[in-house]
């Protein structure tokens, strides 16, 4: 079946503009994750949605970053007033099981990422 | 000091060699992941483990909770194994998605 898809695949924007990145998870996956990877750096957690629970937003680097998820489907990550340090590959992943408390996780399936370049 | 350290940072091997990549962490964890990032950037989840050992094909992952250490082994390595291997941990009392990532080990397997 279809995997996780993200759009756009590449985005070039000017400093100060707002951008919106989209993630379509695998159908039926209740958990959705956003990460970013800056050039030459490791992955960083941004935000995690699980079912109808309140999202874990603790990884968002500033209040310019926000994310929404419509039910158990599409998610959008919005970056307002972009800065050059926001340039990175933004990765989305989804997994199938709604974790209760701090129980174990299921396999995460990653999308291809959106490469954001802020000039 | 990073909470998740991987070694080596870079590794070059000849086809057929046995490979070991190490991951040490400094926080209490509930789970540890191994991921593979292909040269084109795509990421594949290899293992999630919280104790003991898991095997999938030529890949073996082990974890020692007391020593806060995990290893990823590749037997009979092949050029198609060339990728960046990433260790990530989920610290206690953090949500399922809130992972701390190592910087990765870049593996190159020569034919």
XYZ file of C-alpha atoms in Angstrom:
230
model
C 0.000 0.000 0.000
C 0.942 3.651 -0.077
C 3.549 4.834 2.339
C 3.878 8.153 4.115
C 3.868 11.023 1.661
C 5.028 14.578 2.158
C 4.632 17.712 0.107
C 6.220 19.676 -1.254
C 9.411 17.690 -1.732
C 11.407 20.905 -1.968
C 10.569 24.412 -0.832
C 12.658 27.518 -1.280
C 11.440 30.600 0.508
C 12.642 34.018 1.515
C 13.462 34.923 5.073
C 10.400 36.218 6.868
C 7.842 34.299 4.804
C 5.531 31.664 6.240
C 5.635 28.084 4.969
C 3.318 25.126 5.348
C 4.502 21.541 5.036
C 2.117 18.644 4.603
C 2.249 15.024 5.703
C -0.123 12.241 4.669
C 0.400 9.269 6.987
C -0.312 5.662 6.182
C -4.052 5.077 6.351
C -5.110 3.806 9.759
C -1.972 4.925 11.552
C -2.952 6.682 14.750
C 0.465 8.094 15.649
C 2.228 10.788 13.630
C 5.640 12.331 14.218
C 7.524 15.340 12.858
C 11.304 15.526 12.926
C 13.864 17.743 11.281
C 17.407 17.187 10.129
C 19.637 20.172 9.558
C 22.597 19.800 7.230
C 25.297 17.696 8.850
C 23.265 17.279 12.028
C 21.321 14.474 13.610
C 17.555 14.159 13.654
C 15.600 16.315 16.100
C 12.151 15.578 17.473
C 9.587 18.333 16.856
C 6.070 17.135 17.672
C 4.107 13.916 18.173
C 0.385 13.290 17.683
C -1.316 10.197 19.063
C -4.962 9.670 18.296
C -7.179 12.250 19.974
C -4.768 12.944 22.830
C -3.074 16.291 23.259
C 0.070 16.366 21.110
C 3.558 16.387 22.591
C 4.872 19.737 21.379
C 7.958 19.778 23.565
C 10.361 19.585 20.607
C 9.130 22.656 18.764
C 12.082 25.085 18.773
C 10.107 28.326 18.986
C 6.603 29.749 18.873
C 7.073 30.321 15.146
C 6.518 26.590 14.719
C 3.084 25.003 14.972
C 1.452 21.829 13.738
C -2.038 20.500 13.352
C -3.522 17.153 12.562
C -7.004 16.572 11.201
C -8.382 13.537 12.998
C -6.140 10.603 12.198
C -5.138 11.830 8.751
C -3.256 14.735 7.275
C -0.914 16.880 9.335
C 0.512 20.282 8.511
C 3.606 21.854 10.013
C 3.637 25.643 9.764
C 6.692 27.806 10.207
C 5.996 31.515 10.497
C 8.486 34.279 9.709
C 11.083 31.772 8.522
C 14.718 32.255 9.434
C 17.812 30.883 7.733
C 18.397 28.486 10.627
C 15.063 26.844 9.775
C 16.662 25.405 6.626
C 16.526 21.637 7.022
C 14.851 18.471 5.835
C 11.546 18.064 7.653
C 10.578 14.430 8.078
C 7.223 12.972 8.962
C 6.621 9.439 10.208
C 3.591 7.428 11.272
C 2.980 4.250 13.215
C 0.014 2.024 13.731
C -0.581 1.636 17.421
C -1.932 4.113 19.913
C 0.455 3.734 22.844
C -1.013 3.781 26.297
C 1.074 5.642 28.857
C 4.710 4.900 28.337
C 4.402 1.491 26.747
C 6.486 0.330 23.848
C 6.342 1.790 20.377
C 5.518 0.338 17.019
C 7.659 0.645 13.913
C 7.764 4.159 12.519
C 7.393 4.545 8.766
C 9.125 7.628 7.444
C 8.145 9.852 4.565
C 10.676 11.140 2.031
C 10.921 14.526 3.706
C 10.538 18.136 2.612
C 13.772 19.994 1.988
C 13.270 23.595 3.132
C 15.730 26.271 2.108
C 15.359 29.742 3.554
C 17.299 32.367 1.625
C 28.150 15.722 26.147
C 25.393 14.302 23.928
C 22.851 12.046 25.597
C 23.276 9.498 22.781
C 26.748 8.759 21.462
C 27.540 6.514 18.532
C 30.835 5.020 17.476
C 32.496 4.943 15.139
C 31.411 8.077 13.318
C 32.586 6.631 10.010
C 33.288 3.028 9.079
C 34.675 1.514 5.900
C 34.554 -2.245 5.423
C 35.207 -4.806 2.736
C 32.320 -6.861 1.438
C 31.768 -9.903 3.618
C 33.152 -8.398 6.814
C 31.325 -8.525 10.137
C 30.407 -5.014 11.256
C 29.612 -3.622 14.679
C 28.198 -0.164 15.399
C 27.927 0.981 18.985
C 25.507 3.247 20.796
C 25.868 4.498 24.363
C 23.350 6.668 26.170
C 23.316 8.516 29.450
C 19.595 8.659 30.287
C 17.164 6.064 31.567
C 15.213 4.713 28.634
C 12.098 2.736 27.858
C 13.088 1.852 24.290
C 15.932 2.103 21.806
C 15.621 2.315 18.036
C 18.017 1.585 15.223
C 17.313 3.358 11.942
C 18.932 3.203 8.523
C 19.210 6.314 6.361
C 19.947 5.560 2.730
C 22.244 7.768 0.638
C 19.173 9.326 -0.978
C 17.898 10.357 2.454
C 15.115 7.825 2.987
C 14.873 6.460 6.534
C 13.899 2.918 7.437
C 13.239 1.688 10.942
C 15.317 -1.443 11.598
C 14.700 -2.371 15.217
C 12.990 -1.219 18.374
C 14.137 -2.980 21.504
C 13.967 -2.574 25.250
C 15.923 -5.651 26.328
C 17.952 -8.556 25.008
C 18.507 -9.137 21.351
C 16.641 -9.021 18.052
C 17.601 -10.470 14.676
C 16.349 -9.749 11.197
C 18.175 -11.357 8.325
C 21.826 -10.358 8.533
C 21.142 -7.668 11.137
C 21.363 -8.240 14.865
C 20.677 -5.645 17.559
C 21.537 -6.109 21.217
C 21.000 -3.942 24.245
C 22.446 -3.983 27.764
C 20.221 -1.831 29.929
C 22.538 -1.931 32.950
C 25.492 -0.698 30.881
C 23.339 1.711 28.834
C 24.757 0.348 25.625
C 23.455 -1.132 22.388
C 25.174 -2.638 19.391
C 24.070 -3.191 15.825
C 25.825 -6.008 14.007
C 25.802 -6.747 10.303
C 27.000 -10.164 9.210
C 28.378 -10.846 5.721
C 28.243 -7.143 4.837
C 27.351 -6.102 1.304
C 27.772 -2.827 -0.601
C 23.996 -2.312 -0.409
C 24.398 -2.035 3.388
C 26.171 1.289 2.805
C 24.112 3.878 4.672
C 24.026 5.969 7.821
C 22.898 3.979 10.851
C 21.178 5.989 13.553
C 20.559 5.083 17.173
C 17.676 6.791 18.977
C 16.336 6.413 22.503
C 13.061 7.150 24.182
C 13.802 8.456 27.643
C 11.631 7.534 30.623
C 8.446 9.558 30.994
C 8.740 10.993 27.518
C 6.080 10.378 24.914
C 6.312 7.646 22.296
C 7.527 10.007 19.628
C 9.938 12.040 21.710
C 13.203 10.403 20.677
C 16.768 11.520 21.278
C 18.942 10.739 18.282
C 22.609 9.950 17.910
C 24.543 11.663 15.143
C 24.745 8.473 13.124
C 27.455 6.136 11.861
C 28.250 6.362 8.174
C 29.020 2.891 6.827
C 30.633 2.286 3.470
C 31.042 -1.306 2.291
C 33.471 -1.748 -0.601
C 33.080 -4.600 -3.108
